[in-house]
PDB file of C-alpha atoms and ligand atoms in Angstrom:
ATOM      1  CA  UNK Y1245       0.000   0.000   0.000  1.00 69.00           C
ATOM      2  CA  UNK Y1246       1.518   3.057  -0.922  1.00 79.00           C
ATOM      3  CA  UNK Y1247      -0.113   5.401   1.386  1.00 94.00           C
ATOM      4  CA  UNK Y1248       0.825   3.360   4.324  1.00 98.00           C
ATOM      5  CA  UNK Y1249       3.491   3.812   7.071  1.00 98.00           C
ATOM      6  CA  UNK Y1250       4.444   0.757   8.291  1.00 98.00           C
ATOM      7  CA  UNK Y1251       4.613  -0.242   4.406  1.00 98.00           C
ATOM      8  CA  UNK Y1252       7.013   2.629   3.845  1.00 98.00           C
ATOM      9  CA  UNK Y1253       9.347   1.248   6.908  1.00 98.00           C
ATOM     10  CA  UNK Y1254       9.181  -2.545   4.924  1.00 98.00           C
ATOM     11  CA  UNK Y1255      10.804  -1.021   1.736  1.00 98.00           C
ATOM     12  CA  UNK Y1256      13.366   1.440   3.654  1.00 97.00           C
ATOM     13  CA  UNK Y1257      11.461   4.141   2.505  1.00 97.00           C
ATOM     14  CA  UNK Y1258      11.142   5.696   5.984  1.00 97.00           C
ATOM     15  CA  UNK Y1259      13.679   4.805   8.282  1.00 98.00           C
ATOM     16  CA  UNK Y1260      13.286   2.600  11.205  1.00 98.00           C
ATOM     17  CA  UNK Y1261      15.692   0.781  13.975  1.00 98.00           C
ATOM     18  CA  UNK Y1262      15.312  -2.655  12.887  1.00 98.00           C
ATOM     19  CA  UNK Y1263      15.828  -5.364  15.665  1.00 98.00           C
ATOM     20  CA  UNK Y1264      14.776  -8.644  13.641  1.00 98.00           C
ATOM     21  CA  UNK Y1265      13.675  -9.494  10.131  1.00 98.00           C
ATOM     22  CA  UNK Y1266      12.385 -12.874   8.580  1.00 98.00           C
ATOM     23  CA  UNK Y1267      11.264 -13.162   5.079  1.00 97.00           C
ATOM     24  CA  UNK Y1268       7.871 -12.577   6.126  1.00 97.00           C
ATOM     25  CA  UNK Y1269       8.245 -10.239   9.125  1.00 98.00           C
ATOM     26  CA  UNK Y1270       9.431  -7.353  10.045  1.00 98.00           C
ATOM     27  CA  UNK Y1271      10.407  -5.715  14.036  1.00 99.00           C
ATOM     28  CA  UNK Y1272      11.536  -2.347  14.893  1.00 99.00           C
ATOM     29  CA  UNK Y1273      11.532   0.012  17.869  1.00 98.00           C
ATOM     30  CA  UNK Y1274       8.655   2.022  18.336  1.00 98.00           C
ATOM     31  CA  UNK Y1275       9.145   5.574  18.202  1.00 98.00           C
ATOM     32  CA  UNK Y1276       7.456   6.568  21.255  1.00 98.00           C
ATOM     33  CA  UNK Y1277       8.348   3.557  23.926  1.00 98.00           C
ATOM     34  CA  UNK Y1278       6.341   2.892  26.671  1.00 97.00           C
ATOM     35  CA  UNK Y1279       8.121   0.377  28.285  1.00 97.00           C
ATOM     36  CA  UNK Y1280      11.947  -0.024  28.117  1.00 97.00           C
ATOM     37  CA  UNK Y1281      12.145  -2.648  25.990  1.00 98.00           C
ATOM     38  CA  UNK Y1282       9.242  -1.651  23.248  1.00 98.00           C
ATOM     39  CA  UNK Y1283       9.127  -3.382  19.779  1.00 98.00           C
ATOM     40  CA  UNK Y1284       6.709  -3.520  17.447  1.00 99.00           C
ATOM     41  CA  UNK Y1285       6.233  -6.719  15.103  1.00 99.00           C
ATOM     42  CA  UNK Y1286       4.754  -6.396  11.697  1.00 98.00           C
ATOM     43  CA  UNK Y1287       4.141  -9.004   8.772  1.00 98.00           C
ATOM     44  CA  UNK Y1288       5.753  -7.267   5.636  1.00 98.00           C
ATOM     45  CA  UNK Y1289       2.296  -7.690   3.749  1.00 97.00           C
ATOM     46  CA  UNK Y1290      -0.160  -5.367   4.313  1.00 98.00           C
ATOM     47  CA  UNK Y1291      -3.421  -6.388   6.492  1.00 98.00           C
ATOM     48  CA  UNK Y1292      -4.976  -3.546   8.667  1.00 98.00           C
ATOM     49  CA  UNK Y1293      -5.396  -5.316  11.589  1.00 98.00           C
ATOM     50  CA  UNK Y1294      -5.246  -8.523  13.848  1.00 98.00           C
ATOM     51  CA  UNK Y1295      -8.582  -9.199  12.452  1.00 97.00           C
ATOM     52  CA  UNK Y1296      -7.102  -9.574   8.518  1.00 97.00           C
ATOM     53  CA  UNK Y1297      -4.534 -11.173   9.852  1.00 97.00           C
ATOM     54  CA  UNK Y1298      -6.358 -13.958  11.660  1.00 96.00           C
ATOM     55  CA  UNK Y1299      -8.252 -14.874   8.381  1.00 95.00           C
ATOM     56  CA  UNK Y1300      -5.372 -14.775   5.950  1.00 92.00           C
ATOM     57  CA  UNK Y1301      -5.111 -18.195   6.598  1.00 79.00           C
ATOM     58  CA  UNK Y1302      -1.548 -18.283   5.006  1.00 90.00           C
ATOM     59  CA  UNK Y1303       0.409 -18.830   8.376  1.00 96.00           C
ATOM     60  CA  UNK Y1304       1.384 -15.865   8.813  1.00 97.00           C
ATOM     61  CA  UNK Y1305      -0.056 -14.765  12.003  1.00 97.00           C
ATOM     62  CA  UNK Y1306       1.739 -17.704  13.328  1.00 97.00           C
ATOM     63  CA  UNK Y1307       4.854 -16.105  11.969  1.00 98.00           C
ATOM     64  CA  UNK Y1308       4.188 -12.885  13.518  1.00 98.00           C
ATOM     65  CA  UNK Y1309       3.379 -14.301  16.767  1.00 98.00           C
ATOM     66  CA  UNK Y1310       6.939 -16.462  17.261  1.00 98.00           C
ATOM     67  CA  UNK Y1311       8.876 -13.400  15.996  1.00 98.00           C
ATOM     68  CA  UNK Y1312       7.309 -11.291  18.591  1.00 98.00           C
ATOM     69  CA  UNK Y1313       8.465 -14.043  21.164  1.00 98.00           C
ATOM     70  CA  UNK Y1314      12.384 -14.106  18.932  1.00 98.00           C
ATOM     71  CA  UNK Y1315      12.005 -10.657  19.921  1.00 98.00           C
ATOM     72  CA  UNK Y1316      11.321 -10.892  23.654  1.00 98.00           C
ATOM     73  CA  UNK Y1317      14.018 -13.831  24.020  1.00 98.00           C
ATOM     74  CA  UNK Y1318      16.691 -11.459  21.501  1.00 98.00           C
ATOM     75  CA  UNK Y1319      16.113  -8.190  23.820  1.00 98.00           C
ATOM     76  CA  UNK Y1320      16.635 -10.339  27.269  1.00 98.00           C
ATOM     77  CA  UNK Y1321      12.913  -9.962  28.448  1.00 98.00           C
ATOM     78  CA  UNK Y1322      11.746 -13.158  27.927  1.00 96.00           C
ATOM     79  CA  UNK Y1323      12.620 -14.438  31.356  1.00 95.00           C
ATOM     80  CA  UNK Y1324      11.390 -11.359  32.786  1.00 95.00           C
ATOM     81  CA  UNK Y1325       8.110 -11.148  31.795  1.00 97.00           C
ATOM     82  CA  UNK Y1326       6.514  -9.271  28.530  1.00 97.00           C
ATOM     83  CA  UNK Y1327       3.733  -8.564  26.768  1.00 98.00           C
ATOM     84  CA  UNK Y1328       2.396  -8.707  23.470  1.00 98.00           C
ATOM     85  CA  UNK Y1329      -0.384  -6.579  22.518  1.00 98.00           C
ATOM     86  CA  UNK Y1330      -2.506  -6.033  19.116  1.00 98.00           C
ATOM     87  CA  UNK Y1331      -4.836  -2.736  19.368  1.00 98.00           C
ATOM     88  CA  UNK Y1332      -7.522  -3.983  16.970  1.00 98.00           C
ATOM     89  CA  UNK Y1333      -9.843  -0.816  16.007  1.00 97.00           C
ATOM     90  CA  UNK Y1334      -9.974   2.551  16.850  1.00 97.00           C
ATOM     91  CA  UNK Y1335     -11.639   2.256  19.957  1.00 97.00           C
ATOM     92  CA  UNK Y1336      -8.990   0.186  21.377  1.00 97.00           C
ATOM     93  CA  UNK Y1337      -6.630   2.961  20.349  1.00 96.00           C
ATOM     94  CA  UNK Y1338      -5.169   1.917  17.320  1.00 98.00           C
ATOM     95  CA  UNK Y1339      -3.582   4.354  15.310  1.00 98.00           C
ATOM     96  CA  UNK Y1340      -1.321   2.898  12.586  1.00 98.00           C
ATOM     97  CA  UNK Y1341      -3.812   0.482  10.262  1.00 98.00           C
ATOM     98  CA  UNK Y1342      -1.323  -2.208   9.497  1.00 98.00           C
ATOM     99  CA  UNK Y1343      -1.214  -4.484  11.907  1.00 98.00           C
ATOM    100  CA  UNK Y1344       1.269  -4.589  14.629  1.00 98.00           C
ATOM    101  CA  UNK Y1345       2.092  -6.676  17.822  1.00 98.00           C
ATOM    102  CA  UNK Y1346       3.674  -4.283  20.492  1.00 98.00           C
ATOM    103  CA  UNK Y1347       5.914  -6.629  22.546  1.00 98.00           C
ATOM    104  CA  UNK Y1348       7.161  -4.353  25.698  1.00 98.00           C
ATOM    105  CA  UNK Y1349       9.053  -5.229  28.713  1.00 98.00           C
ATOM    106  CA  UNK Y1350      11.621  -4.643  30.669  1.00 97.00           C
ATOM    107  CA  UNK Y1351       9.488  -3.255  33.750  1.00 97.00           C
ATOM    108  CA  UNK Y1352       7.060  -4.504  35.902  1.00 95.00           C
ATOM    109  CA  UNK Y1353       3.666  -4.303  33.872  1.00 95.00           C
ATOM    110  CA  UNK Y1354       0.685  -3.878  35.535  1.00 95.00           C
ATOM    111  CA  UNK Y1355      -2.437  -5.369  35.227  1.00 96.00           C
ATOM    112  CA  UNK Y1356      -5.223  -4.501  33.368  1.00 94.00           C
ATOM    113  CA  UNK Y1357      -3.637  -2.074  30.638  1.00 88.00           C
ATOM    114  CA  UNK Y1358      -5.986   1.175  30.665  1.00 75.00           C
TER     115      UNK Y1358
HETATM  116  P1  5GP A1951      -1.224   1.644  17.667  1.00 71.38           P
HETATM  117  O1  5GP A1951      -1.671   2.902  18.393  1.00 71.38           O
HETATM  118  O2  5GP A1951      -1.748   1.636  16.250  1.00 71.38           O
HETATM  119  O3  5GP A1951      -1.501   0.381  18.413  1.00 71.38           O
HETATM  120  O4  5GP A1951       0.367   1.719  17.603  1.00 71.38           O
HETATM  121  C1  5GP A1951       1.056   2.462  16.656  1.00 71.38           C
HETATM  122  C2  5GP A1951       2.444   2.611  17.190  1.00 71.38           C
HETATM  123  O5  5GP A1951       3.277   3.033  16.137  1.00 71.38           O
HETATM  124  C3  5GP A1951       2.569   3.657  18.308  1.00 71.38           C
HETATM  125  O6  5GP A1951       3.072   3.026  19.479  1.00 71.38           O
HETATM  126  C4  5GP A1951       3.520   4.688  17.722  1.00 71.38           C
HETATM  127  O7  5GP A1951       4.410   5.220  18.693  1.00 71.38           O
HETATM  128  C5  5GP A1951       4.243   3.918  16.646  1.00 71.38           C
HETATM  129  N1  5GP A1951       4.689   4.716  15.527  1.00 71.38           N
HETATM  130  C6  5GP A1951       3.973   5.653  14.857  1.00 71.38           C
HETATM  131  N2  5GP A1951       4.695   6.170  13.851  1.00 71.38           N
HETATM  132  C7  5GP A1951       5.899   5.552  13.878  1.00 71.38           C
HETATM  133  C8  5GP A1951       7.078   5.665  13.057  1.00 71.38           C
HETATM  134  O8  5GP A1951       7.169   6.436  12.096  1.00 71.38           O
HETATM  135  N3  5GP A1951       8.135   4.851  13.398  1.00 71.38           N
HETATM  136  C9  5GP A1951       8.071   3.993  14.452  1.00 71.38           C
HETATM  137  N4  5GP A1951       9.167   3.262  14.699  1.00 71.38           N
HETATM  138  N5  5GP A1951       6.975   3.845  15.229  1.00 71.38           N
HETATM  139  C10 5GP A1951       5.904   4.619  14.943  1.00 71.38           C
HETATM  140 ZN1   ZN A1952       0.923  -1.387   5.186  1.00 71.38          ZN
END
């Protein structure tokens, strides 16, 4: 999609600190952490949301889900404790419509999220 960010970030078109890369994934630091550790986990194709994802039915929400944990065990939080987190739809605050897993830690996280 050309009109979309995390798109742009796939084909280096905006620049982004890039932690881990498969040929079907992509991770990178989000710009505005709220954790220490916060990374956000994208499949390079474009589906808006966890929703899409789910019914792409091509594996690749499977892919997404162990980078985000190649992530956690890469930035040392996998002992610790982390979480992984996919706003699905405006009203649960998402902002960027390609979909994303958020994997934070490094802190104690508390329990429910706002
Ligand atoms: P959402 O609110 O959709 O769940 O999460 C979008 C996330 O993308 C936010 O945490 C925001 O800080 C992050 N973000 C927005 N624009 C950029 C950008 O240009 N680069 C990076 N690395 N992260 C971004
Ligand atoms: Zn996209």
């Amino acid at each position: 999609m050309t009109d979309c960010l995390f798109c742009k970030i796939v084909v280096k078109e905006i620049p982004a600190e890039i932690v881990y890369e498969t040929d079907r994934t992509l991770a990178f630091r989000d710009i505005n952490p709220q954790a220490p550790m916060h990374v956000l986990v994208i499949p390079k194709a474009h589906h808006a949301d966890a929703a899409a994802l789910a019914q792409a039915d091509d594996g690749l929400a499977d892919d997404v889900l162990k980078s985000a944990h190649a992530v956690a065990t890469q930035e040392g939080v996998a002992e610790g404790g982390y979480r992984v987190v996919f706003n699905t739809g405006p009203g649960a605050g998402q902002t960027v419509f390609h979909v994303h897993a958020h994997v934070l830690g490094g802190r104690a996280l508390s329990w429910p999220p706002g």
